[in-house]
Coordinates of C-alpha atoms in Angstrom, one line a residue:
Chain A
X9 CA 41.6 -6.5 -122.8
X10 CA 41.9 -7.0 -119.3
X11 CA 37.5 -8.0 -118.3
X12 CA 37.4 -11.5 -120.3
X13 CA 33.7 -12.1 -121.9
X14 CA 32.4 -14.7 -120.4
X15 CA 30.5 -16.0 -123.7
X16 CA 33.3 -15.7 -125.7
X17 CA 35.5 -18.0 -123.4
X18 CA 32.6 -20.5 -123.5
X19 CA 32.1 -20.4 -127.1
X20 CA 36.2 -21.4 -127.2
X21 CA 36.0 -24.2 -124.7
X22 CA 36.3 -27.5 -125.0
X23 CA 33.2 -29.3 -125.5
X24 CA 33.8 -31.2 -121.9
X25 CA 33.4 -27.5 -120.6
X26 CA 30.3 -26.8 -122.5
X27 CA 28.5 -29.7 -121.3
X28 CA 29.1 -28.6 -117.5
X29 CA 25.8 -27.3 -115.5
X30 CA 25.8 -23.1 -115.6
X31 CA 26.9 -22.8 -112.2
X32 CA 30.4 -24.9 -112.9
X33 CA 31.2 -23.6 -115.8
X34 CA 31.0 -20.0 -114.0
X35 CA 33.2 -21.2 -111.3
X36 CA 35.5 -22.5 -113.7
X37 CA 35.2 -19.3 -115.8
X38 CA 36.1 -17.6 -112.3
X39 CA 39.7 -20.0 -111.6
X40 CA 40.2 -19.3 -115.1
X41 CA 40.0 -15.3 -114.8
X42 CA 41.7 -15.6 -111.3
X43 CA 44.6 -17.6 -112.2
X44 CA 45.4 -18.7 -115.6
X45 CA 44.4 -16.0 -117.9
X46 CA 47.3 -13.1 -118.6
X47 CA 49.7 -15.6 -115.9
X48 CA 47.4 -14.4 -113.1
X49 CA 49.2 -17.2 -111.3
X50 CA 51.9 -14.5 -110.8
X51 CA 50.3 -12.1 -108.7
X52 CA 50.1 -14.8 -106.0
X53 CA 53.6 -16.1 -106.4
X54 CA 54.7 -12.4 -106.2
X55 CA 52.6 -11.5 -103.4
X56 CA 53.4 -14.3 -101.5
X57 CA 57.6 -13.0 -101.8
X58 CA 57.0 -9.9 -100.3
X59 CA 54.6 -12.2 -97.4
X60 CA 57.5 -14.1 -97.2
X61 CA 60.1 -11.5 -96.9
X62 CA 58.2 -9.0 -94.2
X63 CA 57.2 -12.2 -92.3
X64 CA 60.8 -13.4 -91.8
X65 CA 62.3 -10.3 -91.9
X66 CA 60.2 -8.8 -89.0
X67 CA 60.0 -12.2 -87.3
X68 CA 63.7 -12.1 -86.7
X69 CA 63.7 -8.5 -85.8
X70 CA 60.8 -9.0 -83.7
X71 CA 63.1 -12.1 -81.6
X72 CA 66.2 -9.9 -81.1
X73 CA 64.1 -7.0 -79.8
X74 CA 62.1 -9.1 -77.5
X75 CA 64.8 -11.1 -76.2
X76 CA 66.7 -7.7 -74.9
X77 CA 63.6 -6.1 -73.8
X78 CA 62.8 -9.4 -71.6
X79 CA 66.4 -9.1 -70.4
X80 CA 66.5 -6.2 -69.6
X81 CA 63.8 -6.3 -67.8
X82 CA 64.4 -9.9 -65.8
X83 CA 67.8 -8.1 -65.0
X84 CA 65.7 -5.5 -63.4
X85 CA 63.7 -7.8 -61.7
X86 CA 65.3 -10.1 -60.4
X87 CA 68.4 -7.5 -59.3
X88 CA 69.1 -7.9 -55.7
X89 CA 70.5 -4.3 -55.3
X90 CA 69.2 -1.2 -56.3
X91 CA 69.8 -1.7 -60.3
X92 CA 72.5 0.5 -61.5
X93 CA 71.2 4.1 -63.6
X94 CA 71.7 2.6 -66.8
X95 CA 69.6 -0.4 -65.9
X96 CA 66.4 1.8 -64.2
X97 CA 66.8 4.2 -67.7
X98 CA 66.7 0.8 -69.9
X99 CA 63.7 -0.7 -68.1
X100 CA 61.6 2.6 -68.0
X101 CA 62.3 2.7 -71.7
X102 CA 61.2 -0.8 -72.2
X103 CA 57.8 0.0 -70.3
X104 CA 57.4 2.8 -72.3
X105 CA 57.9 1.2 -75.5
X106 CA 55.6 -2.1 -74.3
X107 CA 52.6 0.4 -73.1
X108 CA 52.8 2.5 -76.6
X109 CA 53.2 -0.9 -78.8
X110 CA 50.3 -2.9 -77.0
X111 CA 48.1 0.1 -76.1
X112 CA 48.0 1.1 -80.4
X113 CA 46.4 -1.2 -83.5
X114 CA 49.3 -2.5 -85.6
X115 CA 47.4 -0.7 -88.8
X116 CA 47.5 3.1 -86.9
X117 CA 51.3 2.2 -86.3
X118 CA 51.4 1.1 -90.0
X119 CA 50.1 4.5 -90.9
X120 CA 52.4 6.8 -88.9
X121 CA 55.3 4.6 -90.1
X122 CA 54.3 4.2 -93.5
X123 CA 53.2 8.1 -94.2
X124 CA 55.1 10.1 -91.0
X125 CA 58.4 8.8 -89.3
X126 CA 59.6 6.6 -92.6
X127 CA 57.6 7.4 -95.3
X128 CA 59.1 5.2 -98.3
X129 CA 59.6 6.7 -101.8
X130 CA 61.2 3.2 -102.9
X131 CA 59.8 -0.1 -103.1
X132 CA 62.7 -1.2 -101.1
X133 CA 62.4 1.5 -98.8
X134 CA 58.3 0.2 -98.4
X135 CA 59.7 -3.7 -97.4
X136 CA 62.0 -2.3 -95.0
X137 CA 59.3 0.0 -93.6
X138 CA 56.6 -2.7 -93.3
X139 CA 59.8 -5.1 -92.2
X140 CA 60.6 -2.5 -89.0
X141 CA 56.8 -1.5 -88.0
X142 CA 55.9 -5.2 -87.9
X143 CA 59.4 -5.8 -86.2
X144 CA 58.6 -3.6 -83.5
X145 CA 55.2 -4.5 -83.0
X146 CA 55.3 -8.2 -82.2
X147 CA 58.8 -7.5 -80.3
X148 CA 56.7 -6.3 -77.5
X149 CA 54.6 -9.7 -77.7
X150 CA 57.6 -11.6 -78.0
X151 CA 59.2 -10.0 -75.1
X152 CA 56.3 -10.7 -72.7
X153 CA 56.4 -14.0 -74.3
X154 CA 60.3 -14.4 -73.2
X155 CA 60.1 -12.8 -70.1
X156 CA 57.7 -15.8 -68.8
X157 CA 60.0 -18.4 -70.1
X158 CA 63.0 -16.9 -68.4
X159 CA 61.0 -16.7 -65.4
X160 CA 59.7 -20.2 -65.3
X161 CA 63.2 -21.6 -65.1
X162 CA 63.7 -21.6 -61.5
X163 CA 66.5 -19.2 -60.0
X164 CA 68.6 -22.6 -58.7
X165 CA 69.3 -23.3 -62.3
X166 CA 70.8 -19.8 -62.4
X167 CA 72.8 -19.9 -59.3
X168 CA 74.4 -23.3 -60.2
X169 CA 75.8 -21.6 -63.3
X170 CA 76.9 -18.5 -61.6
X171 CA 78.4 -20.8 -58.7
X172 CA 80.8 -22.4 -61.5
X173 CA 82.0 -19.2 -62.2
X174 CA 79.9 -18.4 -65.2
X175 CA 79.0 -14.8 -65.7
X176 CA 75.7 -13.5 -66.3
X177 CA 75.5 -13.5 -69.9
X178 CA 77.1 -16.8 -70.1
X179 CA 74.6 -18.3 -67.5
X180 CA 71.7 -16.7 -69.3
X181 CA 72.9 -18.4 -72.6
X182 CA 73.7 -21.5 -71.5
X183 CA 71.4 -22.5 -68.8
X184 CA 68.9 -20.4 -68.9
X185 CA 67.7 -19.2 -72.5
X186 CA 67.3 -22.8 -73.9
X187 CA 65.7 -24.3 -70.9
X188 CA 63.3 -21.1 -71.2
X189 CA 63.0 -21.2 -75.0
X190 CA 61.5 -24.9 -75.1
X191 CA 58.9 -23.8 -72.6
X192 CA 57.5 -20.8 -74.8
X193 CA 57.9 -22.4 -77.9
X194 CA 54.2 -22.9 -78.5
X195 CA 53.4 -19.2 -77.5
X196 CA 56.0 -18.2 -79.6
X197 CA 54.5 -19.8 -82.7
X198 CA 51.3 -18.5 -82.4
X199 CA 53.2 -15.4 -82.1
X200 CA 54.5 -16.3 -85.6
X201 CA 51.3 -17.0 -87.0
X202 CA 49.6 -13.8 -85.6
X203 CA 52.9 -12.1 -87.4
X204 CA 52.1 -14.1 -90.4
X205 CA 48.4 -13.4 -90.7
X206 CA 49.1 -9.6 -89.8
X207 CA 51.4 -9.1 -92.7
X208 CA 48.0 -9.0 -94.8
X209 CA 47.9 -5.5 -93.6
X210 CA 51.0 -3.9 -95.0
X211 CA 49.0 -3.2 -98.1
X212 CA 47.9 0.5 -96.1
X213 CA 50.8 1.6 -97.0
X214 CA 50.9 0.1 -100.8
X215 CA 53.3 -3.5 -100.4
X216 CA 52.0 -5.6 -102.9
X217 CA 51.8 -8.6 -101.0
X218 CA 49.5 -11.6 -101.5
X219 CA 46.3 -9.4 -100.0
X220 CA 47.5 -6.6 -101.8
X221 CA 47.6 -9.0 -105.1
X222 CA 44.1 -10.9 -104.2
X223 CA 42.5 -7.4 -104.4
X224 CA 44.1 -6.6 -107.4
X225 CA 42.7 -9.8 -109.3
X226 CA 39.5 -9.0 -107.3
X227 CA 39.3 -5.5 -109.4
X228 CA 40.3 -6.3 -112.4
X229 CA 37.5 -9.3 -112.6
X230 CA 34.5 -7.9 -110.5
X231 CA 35.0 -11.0 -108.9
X232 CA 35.5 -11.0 -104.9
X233 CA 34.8 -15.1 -104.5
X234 CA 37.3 -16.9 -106.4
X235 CA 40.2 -14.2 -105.2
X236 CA 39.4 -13.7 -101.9
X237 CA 38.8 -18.0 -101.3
X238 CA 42.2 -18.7 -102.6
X239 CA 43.7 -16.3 -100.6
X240 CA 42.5 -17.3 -97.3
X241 CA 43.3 -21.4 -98.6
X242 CA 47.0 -19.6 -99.1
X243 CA 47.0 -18.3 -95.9
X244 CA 45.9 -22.1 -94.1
X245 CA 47.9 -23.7 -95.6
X246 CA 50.8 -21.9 -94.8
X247 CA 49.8 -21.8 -90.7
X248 CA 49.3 -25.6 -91.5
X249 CA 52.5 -25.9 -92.3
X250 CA 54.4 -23.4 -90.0
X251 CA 52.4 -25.3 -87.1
X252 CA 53.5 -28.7 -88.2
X253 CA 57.0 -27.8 -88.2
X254 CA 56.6 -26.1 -84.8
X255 CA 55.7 -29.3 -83.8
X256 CA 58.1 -31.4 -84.9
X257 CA 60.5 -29.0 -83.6
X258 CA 58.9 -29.1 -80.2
X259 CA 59.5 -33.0 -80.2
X260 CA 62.9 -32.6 -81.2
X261 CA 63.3 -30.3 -78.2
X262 CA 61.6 -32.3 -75.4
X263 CA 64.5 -35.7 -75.7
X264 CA 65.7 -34.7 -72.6
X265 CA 62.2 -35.3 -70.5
X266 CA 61.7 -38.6 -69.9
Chain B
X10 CA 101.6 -14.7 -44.1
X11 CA 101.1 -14.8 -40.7
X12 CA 97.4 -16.7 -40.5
X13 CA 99.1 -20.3 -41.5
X14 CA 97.1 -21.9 -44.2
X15 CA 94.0 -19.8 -43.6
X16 CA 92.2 -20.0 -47.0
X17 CA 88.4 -18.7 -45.8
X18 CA 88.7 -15.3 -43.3
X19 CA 85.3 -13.8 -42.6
X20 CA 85.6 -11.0 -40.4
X21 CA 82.0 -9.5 -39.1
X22 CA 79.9 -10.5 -41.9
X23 CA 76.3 -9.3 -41.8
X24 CA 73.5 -9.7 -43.6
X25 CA 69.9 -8.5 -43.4
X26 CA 66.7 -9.2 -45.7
X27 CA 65.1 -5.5 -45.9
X28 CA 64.6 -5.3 -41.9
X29 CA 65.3 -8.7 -41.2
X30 CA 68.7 -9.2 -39.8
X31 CA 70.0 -12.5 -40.9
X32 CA 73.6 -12.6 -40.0
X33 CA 74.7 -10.6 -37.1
X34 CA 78.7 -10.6 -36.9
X35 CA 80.5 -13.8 -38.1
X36 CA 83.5 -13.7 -37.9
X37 CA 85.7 -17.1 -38.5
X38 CA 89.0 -18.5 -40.1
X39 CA 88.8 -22.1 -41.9
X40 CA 91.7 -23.7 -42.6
X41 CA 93.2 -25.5 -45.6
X42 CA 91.9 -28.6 -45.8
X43 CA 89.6 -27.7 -43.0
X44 CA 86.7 -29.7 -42.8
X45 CA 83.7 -27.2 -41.2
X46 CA 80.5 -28.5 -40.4
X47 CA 77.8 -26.2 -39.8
X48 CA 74.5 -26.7 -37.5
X49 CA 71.7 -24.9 -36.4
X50 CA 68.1 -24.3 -36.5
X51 CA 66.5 -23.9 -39.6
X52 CA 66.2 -19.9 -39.9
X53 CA 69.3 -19.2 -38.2
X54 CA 71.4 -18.0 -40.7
X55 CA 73.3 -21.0 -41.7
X56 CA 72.8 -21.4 -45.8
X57 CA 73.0 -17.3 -45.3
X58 CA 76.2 -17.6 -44.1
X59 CA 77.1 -20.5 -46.7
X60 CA 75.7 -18.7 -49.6
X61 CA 77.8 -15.6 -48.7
X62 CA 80.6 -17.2 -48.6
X63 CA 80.8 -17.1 -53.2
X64 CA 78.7 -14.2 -52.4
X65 CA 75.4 -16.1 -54.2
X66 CA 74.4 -13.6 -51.4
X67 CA 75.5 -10.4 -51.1
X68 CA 76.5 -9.6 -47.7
X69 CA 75.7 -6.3 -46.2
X70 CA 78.7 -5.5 -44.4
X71 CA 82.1 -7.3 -43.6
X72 CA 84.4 -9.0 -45.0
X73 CA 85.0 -12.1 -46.6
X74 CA 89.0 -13.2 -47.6
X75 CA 89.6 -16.1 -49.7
X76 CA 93.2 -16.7 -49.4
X77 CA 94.9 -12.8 -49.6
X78 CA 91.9 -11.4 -51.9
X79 CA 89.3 -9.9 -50.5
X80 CA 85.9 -11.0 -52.3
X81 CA 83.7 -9.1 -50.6
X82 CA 85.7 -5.9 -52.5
X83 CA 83.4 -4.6 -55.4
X84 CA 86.1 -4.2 -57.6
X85 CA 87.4 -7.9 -58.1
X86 CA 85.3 -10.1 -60.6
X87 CA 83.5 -12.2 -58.5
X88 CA 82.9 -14.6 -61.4
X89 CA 87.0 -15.6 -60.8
X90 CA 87.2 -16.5 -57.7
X91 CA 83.9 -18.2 -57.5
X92 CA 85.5 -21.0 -60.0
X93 CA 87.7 -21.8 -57.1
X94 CA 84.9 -23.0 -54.6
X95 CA 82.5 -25.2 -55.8
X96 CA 79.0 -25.4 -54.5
X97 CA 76.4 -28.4 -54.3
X98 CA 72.7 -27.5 -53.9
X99 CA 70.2 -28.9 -51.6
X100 CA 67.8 -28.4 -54.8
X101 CA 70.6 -30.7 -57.3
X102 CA 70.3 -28.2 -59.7
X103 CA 71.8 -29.8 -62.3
X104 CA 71.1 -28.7 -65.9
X105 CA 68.0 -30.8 -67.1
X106 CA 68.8 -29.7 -70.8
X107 CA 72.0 -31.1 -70.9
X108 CA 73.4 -34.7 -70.5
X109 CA 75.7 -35.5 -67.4
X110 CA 78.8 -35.4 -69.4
X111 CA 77.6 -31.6 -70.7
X112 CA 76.8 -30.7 -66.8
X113 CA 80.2 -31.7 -66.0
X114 CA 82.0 -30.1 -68.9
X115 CA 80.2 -27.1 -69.7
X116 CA 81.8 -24.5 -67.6
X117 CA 86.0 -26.4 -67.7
X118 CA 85.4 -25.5 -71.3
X119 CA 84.1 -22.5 -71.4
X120 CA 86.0 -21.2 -68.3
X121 CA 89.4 -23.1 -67.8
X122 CA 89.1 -23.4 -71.6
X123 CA 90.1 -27.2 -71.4
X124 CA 89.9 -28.8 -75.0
X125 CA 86.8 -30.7 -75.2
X126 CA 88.3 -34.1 -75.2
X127 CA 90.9 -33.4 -71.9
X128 CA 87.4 -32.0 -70.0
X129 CA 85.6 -35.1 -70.9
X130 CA 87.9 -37.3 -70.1
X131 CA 88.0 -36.1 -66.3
X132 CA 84.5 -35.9 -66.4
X133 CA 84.1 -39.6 -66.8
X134 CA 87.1 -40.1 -64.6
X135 CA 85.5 -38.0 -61.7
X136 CA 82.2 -40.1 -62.5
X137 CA 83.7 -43.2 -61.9
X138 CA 85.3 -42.1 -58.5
X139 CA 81.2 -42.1 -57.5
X140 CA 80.4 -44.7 -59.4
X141 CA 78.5 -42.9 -62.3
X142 CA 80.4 -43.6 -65.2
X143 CA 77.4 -45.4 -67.4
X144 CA 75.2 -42.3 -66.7
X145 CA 77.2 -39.9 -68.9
X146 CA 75.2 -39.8 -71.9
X147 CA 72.0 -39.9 -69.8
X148 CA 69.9 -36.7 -68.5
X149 CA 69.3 -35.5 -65.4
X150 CA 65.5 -36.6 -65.1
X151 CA 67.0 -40.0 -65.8
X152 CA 68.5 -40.5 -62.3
X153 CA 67.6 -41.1 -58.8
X154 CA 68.1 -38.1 -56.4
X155 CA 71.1 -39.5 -54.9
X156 CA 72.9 -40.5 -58.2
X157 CA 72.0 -36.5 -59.6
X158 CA 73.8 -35.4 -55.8
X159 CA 76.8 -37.5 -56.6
X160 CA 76.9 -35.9 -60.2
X161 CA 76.5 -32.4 -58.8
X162 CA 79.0 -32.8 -56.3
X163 CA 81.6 -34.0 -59.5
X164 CA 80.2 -31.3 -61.5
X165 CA 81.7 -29.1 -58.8
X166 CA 85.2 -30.7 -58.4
X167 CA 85.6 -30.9 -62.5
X168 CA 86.8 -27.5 -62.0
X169 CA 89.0 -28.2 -59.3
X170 CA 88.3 -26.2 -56.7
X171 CA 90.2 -25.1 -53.5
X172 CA 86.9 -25.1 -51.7
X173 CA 83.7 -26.9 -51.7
X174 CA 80.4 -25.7 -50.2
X175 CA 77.4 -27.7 -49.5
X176 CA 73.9 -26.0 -48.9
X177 CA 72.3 -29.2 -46.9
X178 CA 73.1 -31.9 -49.5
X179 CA 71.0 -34.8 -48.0
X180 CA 68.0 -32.7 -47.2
X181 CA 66.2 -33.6 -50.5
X182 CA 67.0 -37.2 -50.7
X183 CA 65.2 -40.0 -50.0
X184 CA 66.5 -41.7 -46.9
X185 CA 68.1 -44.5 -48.1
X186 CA 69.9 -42.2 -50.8
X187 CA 71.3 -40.1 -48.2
X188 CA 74.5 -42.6 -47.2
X189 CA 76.1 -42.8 -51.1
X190 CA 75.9 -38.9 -51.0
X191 CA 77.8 -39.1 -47.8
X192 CA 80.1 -41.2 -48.7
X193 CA 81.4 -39.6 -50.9
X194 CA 81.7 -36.3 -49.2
X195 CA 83.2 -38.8 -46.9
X196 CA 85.9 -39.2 -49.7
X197 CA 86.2 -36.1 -50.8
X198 CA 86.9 -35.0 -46.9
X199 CA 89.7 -38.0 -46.7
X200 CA 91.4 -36.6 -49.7
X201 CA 92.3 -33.4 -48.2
X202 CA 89.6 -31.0 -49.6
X203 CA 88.3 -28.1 -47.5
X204 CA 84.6 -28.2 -47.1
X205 CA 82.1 -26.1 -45.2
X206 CA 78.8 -28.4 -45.0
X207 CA 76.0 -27.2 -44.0
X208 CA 74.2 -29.8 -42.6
X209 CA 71.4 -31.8 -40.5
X210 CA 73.5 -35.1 -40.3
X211 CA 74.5 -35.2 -37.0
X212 CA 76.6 -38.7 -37.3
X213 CA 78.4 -36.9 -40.5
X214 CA 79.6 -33.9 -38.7
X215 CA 80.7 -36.5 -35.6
X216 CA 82.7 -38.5 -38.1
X217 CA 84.4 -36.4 -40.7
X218 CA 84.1 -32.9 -39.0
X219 CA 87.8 -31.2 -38.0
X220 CA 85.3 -28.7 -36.5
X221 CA 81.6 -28.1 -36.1
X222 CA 79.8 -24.6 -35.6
X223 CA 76.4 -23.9 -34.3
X224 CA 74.7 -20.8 -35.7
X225 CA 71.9 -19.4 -33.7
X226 CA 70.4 -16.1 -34.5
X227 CA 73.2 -14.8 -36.8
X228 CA 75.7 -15.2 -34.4
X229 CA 78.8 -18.2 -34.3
X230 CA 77.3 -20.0 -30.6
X231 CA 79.9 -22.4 -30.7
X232 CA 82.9 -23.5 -32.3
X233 CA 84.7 -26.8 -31.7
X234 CA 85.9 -29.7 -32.5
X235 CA 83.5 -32.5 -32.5
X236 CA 83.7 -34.3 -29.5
X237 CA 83.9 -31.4 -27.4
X238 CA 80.8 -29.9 -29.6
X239 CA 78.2 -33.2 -29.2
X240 CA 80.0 -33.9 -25.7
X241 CA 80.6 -30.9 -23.9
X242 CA 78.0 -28.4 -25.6
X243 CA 79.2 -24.9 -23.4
X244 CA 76.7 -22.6 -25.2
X245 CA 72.8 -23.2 -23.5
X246 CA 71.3 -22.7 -26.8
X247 CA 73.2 -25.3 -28.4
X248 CA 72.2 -27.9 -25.5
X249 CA 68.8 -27.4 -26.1
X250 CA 69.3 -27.4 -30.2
X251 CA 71.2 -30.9 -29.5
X252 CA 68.5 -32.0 -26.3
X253 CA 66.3 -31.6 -29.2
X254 CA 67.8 -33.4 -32.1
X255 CA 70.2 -36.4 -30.6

């Protein structure tokens, strides 16, 4: 028996129950459905692994594919010379791959991920597939995102590494990269909690994720308001959170302005 | 080796900005130990020529020797010989993410590969040769401009270099930060090291100069020593430059 009666769980209460106004008791009748009865509880908790898991997962392939794109790109740039043929090829691609990513909705390249290029049989396979599309969606964000940081840093920072005798790489890693990643930093973690919120729309192509589960609950009670509220609390409180540790992180980060 | 103790040969170095022609021809031996002051007015070519020199520019034609290597070849790692001249900024440009101590010892340890202790250790000793020794733990936004000069300047020597370069060291500083700086390029001068300064201090390049070049529309206009170069100026462009500036 999966619809609960709503008079029969009233005749059961406790009295304290019984002697709410109508309108509480449905509301508790509603928490009751959404969470307690059958370990509902468990649809969020499991939900909110596979949130967990494409969030992190695509957040970190979303970093390491920005941070090339804006490199090769600055290389580009800022190359005194006419860049070498591998470097032109690389930064075409990169345009390419920016104009297709920011010119399409994240759900239409969900779709074609989900039910053309990858098209999971495995639950496994789906995570992965919702991990990549994700991945390679806010990497074009991220990169933009990058790219300003590594321009911000002036080019004498730069030239006094390169004058020591470090190379590129080592002057990009040293001198640059974390003078340029304290400046994006808050960009950067709204592009984490864009990533986060977005994750809700893996369910197109059937991940179970907290969304995914909130429906779920929603259907199997005919009731949207209890679900549907929860869910959106989960969500808050979760950018709450990520944005409070940004922020603490950001403090940590700034010791050396004084 | 027939150039005695040549260590810098540039031999009709050019350099042009698109259209702009920067450097026309330079062509000039320093010596070891050398001290080489270069003059001229702004836009003539002289940080060009400076900034060539580790090939922070690169030129676009002629050749630049430091000792038998040519740097100017493509083929040599330009990242090698670069640790053997050190170069201080007009700009400072010290790393504002790191503390002095990490400035000074980042690239001994990562290049030289010095053990972390041994690098620090010369760090501090090269900070208290200008007097800086109680700044290591501090940042660079913590200093006055003259006291983040000095450290650039030791940043540079920690990885003891055979030449340093200066891009117009004094021309950020307040003025009465300007004489510590030059004192201790006086110093450094005294103790034997070659130096090519670029530079607007007149009584610096009258004082510690071995020789002092003017630089006037990419070309070398004069070359002497310095008594000849304030007293007997030969090119007319350089009277007028110095008519101007004395």
């Amino acid at each position: 028996m999966t619809i609960l009666n709503f008079t029969d769980w009233i005749a059961n209460a406790p009295a304290w129950l019984q002697a709410l106004p109508d309108w509480l008791q449905n509301f508790v009748f509603q928490l009751y459905q959404t969470f307690i009865y059958q370990n509902r509880w468990k649809f969020f908790t499991d939900g909110l692994k596979i949130t967990f898991i494409v969030t992190i997962g695509a957040l970190i392939l979303g970093v390491i594919i920005g941070l090339l794109i804006a490199i090769v790109r600055t290389a580009h740039d800022s190359s005194v010379k006419k860049p070498f043929f591998l470097l032109r090829f690389l930064n075409w691609f990169c345009n390419l791959y920016l104009t297709v990513i920011r010119g399409t909705p994240m759900m239409v390249q969900l779709l074609i991920m989900g039910f053309v290029i990858m098209a999971p049989k495995t639950e496994a396979g789906t995570i992965a597939c919702g991990i990549i599309t994700l991945g390679i969606n806010s990497g074009a964000y991220v990169a933009e995102i990058v790219r300003s940081g590594l321009m911000s840093i002036s080019v004498g920072q730069s030239e006094a590494g390169r004058s020591l005798g470090l190379s590129y790489a080592q002057t990009m890693w040293h001198i640059v990269i974390p003078q340029a990643f304290k400046n994006i930093l808050p960009a950067l973690g709204n592009e984490m909690i864009t990533l986060l919120k977005d994750t809700s729309l893996v369910s197109v192509i059937a991940l179970r994720d907290v969304t995914k589960q909130a429906q779920n609950i929603a259907n199997k009670t005919y009731q949207a308001f209890v679900p549907y509220i929860s869910l959106a609390l989960i969500y808050l409180v979760l950018v709450i959170v990520m944005t409070k540790l940004l922020s603490i992180l950001e403090r940590r980060l700034r010791k050396s302005d004084h | 080796m027939t150039t005695d103790n040549v260590i810098i040969k540039v031999r009709d170095l050019k350099k042009s900005f698109g259209k702009i022609e920067v450097l026309n021809g330079i062509d000039i031996d320093i010596k070891k130990g050398e001290v080489v002051v270069v003059i001229g007015p702004s836009g003539s070519g002289k940080s060009t020529f400076l900034r060539c020199l580790n090939r922070l520019e690169e030129p676009t034609d002629g050749k630049i020797f430091l000792e038998e290597t040519e740097i100017t070849d493509p083929k040599i790692d330009i990242n090698l010989h670069r640790q053997r001249m050190g170069m201080v900024f007009q700009q400072f440009n010290l790393f504002p993410h790191k503390t002095i101590l990490k400035n000074m010892t980042l690239a001994p340890i990562k290049l030289l590969k010095t053990p972390k202790a041994e690098a620090e250790a010369k760090a501090v000793e090269l900070l208290e040769r200008v007097g800086l020794a109680d700044r290591a733990l501090s940042y660079p936004s913590q200093l006055s401009g003259g006291q983040k000069q000095r450290v650039a300047i030791v940043r540079a020597l920690a990885m003891n270099p055979e030449v340093m370069l200066f891009d117009e060291p004094t021309s950020a500083l307040d003025p009465e930060m300007v004489g510590e700086v030059l004192e201790v390029m006086k110093e450094l001068a005294q103790s034997g090291m070659t130096m090519v300064v670029v530079t607007h201090e007149m009584g610096f390049a009258r004082e510690v100069a071995d020789r002092v070049i003017f630089i006037d529309e990419g070309k070398i206009q004069e070359d002497s020593s310095p008594e000849e170069f304030f007293g007997n100026p030969k090119s007319p462009r350089l009277k007028d430059f110095l008519s101007k500036v004395l």
